[in-house]
CSV table of C-alpha atoms in Angstrom, one decimal:
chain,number,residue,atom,x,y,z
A,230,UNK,CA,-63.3,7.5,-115.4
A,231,UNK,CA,-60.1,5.4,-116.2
A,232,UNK,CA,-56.7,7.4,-116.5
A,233,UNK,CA,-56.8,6.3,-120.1
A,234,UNK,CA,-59.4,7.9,-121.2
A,235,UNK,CA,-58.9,11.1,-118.5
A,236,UNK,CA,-55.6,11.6,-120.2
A,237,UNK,CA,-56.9,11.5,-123.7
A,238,UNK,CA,-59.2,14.1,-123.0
A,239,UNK,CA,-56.2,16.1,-121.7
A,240,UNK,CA,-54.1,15.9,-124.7
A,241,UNK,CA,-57.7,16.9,-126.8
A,242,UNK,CA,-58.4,19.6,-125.2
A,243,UNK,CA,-55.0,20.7,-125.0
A,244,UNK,CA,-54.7,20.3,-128.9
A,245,UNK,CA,-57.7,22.3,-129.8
A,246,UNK,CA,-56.4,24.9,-127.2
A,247,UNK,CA,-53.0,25.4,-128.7
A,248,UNK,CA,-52.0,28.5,-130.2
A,249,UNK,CA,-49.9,29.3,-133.0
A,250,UNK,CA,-46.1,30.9,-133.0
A,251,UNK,CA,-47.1,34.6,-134.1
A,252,UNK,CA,-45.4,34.2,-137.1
A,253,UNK,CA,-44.0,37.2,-139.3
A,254,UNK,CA,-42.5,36.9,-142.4
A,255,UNK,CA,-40.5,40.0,-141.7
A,256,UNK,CA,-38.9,39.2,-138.8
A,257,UNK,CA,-38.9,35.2,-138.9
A,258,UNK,CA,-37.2,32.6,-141.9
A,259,UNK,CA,-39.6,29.3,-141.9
A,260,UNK,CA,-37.0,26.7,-141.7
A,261,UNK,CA,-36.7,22.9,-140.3
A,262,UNK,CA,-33.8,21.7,-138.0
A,263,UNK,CA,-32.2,18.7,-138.9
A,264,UNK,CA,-30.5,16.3,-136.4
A,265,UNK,CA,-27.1,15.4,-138.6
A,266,UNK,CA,-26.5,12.7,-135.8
A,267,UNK,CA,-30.5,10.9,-135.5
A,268,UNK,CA,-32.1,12.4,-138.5
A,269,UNK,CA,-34.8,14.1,-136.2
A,270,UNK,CA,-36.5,17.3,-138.4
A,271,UNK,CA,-38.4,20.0,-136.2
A,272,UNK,CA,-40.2,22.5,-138.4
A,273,UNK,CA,-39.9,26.0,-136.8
A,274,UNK,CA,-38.8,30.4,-137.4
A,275,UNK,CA,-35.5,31.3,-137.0
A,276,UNK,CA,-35.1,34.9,-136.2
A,277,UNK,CA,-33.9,37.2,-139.0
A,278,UNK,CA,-32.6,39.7,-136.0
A,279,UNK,CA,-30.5,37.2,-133.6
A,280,UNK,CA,-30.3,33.9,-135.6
A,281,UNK,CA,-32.6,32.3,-132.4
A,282,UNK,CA,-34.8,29.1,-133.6
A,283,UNK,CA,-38.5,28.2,-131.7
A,284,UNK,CA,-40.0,24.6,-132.9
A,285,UNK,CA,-43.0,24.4,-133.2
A,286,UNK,CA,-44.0,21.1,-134.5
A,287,UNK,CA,-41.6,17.7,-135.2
A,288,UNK,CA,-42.0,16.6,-139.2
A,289,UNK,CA,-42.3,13.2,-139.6
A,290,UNK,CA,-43.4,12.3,-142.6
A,291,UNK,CA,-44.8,14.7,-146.1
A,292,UNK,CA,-48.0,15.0,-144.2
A,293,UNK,CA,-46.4,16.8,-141.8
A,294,UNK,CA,-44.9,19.5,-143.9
A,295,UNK,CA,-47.6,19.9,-145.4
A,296,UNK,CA,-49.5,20.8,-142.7
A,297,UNK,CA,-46.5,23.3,-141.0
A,298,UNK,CA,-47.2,24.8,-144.6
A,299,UNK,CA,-51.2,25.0,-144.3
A,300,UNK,CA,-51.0,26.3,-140.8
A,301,UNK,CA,-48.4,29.2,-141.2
A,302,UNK,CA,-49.2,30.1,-144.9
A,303,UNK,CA,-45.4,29.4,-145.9
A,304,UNK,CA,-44.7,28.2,-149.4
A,305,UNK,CA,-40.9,27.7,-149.2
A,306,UNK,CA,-39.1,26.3,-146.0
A,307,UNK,CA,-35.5,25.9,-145.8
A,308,UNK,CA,-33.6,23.1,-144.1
A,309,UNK,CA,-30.7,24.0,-141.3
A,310,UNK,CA,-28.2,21.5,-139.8
């Protein structure tokens, strides 16, 4: 087996194995943090209790947001700087 191909299987299996962020829509604001200085976005849930933020995926393109959307059943997400 070459590395190449070991270390795709890796990344596979560790996609298909991923959980998701236990999202709660009382507890948690569906937002994306913007980089002001590279532009970098990283959809995520900011708490609503301490103001903490946990990233879940890095948006790159519509697609992206789109599926942040799909995957956590959020309709509106605000943008933070």
């Amino acid at each position: 087996m070459t590395g190449k191909s070991f270390i795709s299987k890796l990344k596979l299996k560790h996609k298909g194995n991923a959980e998701l962020f236990p999202y709660d829509e009382a507890k948690h604001d569906a937002v994306i943090r913007c980089s002001i200085c590279t532009g970098e976005q990283v959809a995520g849930f900011r708490s609503r209790e301490d103001g903490s933020f946990v990233g879940v995926m890095v948006i790159q393109s519509e697609k992206d947001l789109e599926n942040f959307k799909r995957l956590y059943r959020v309709d509106d997400v605000k943008k933070i700087y």
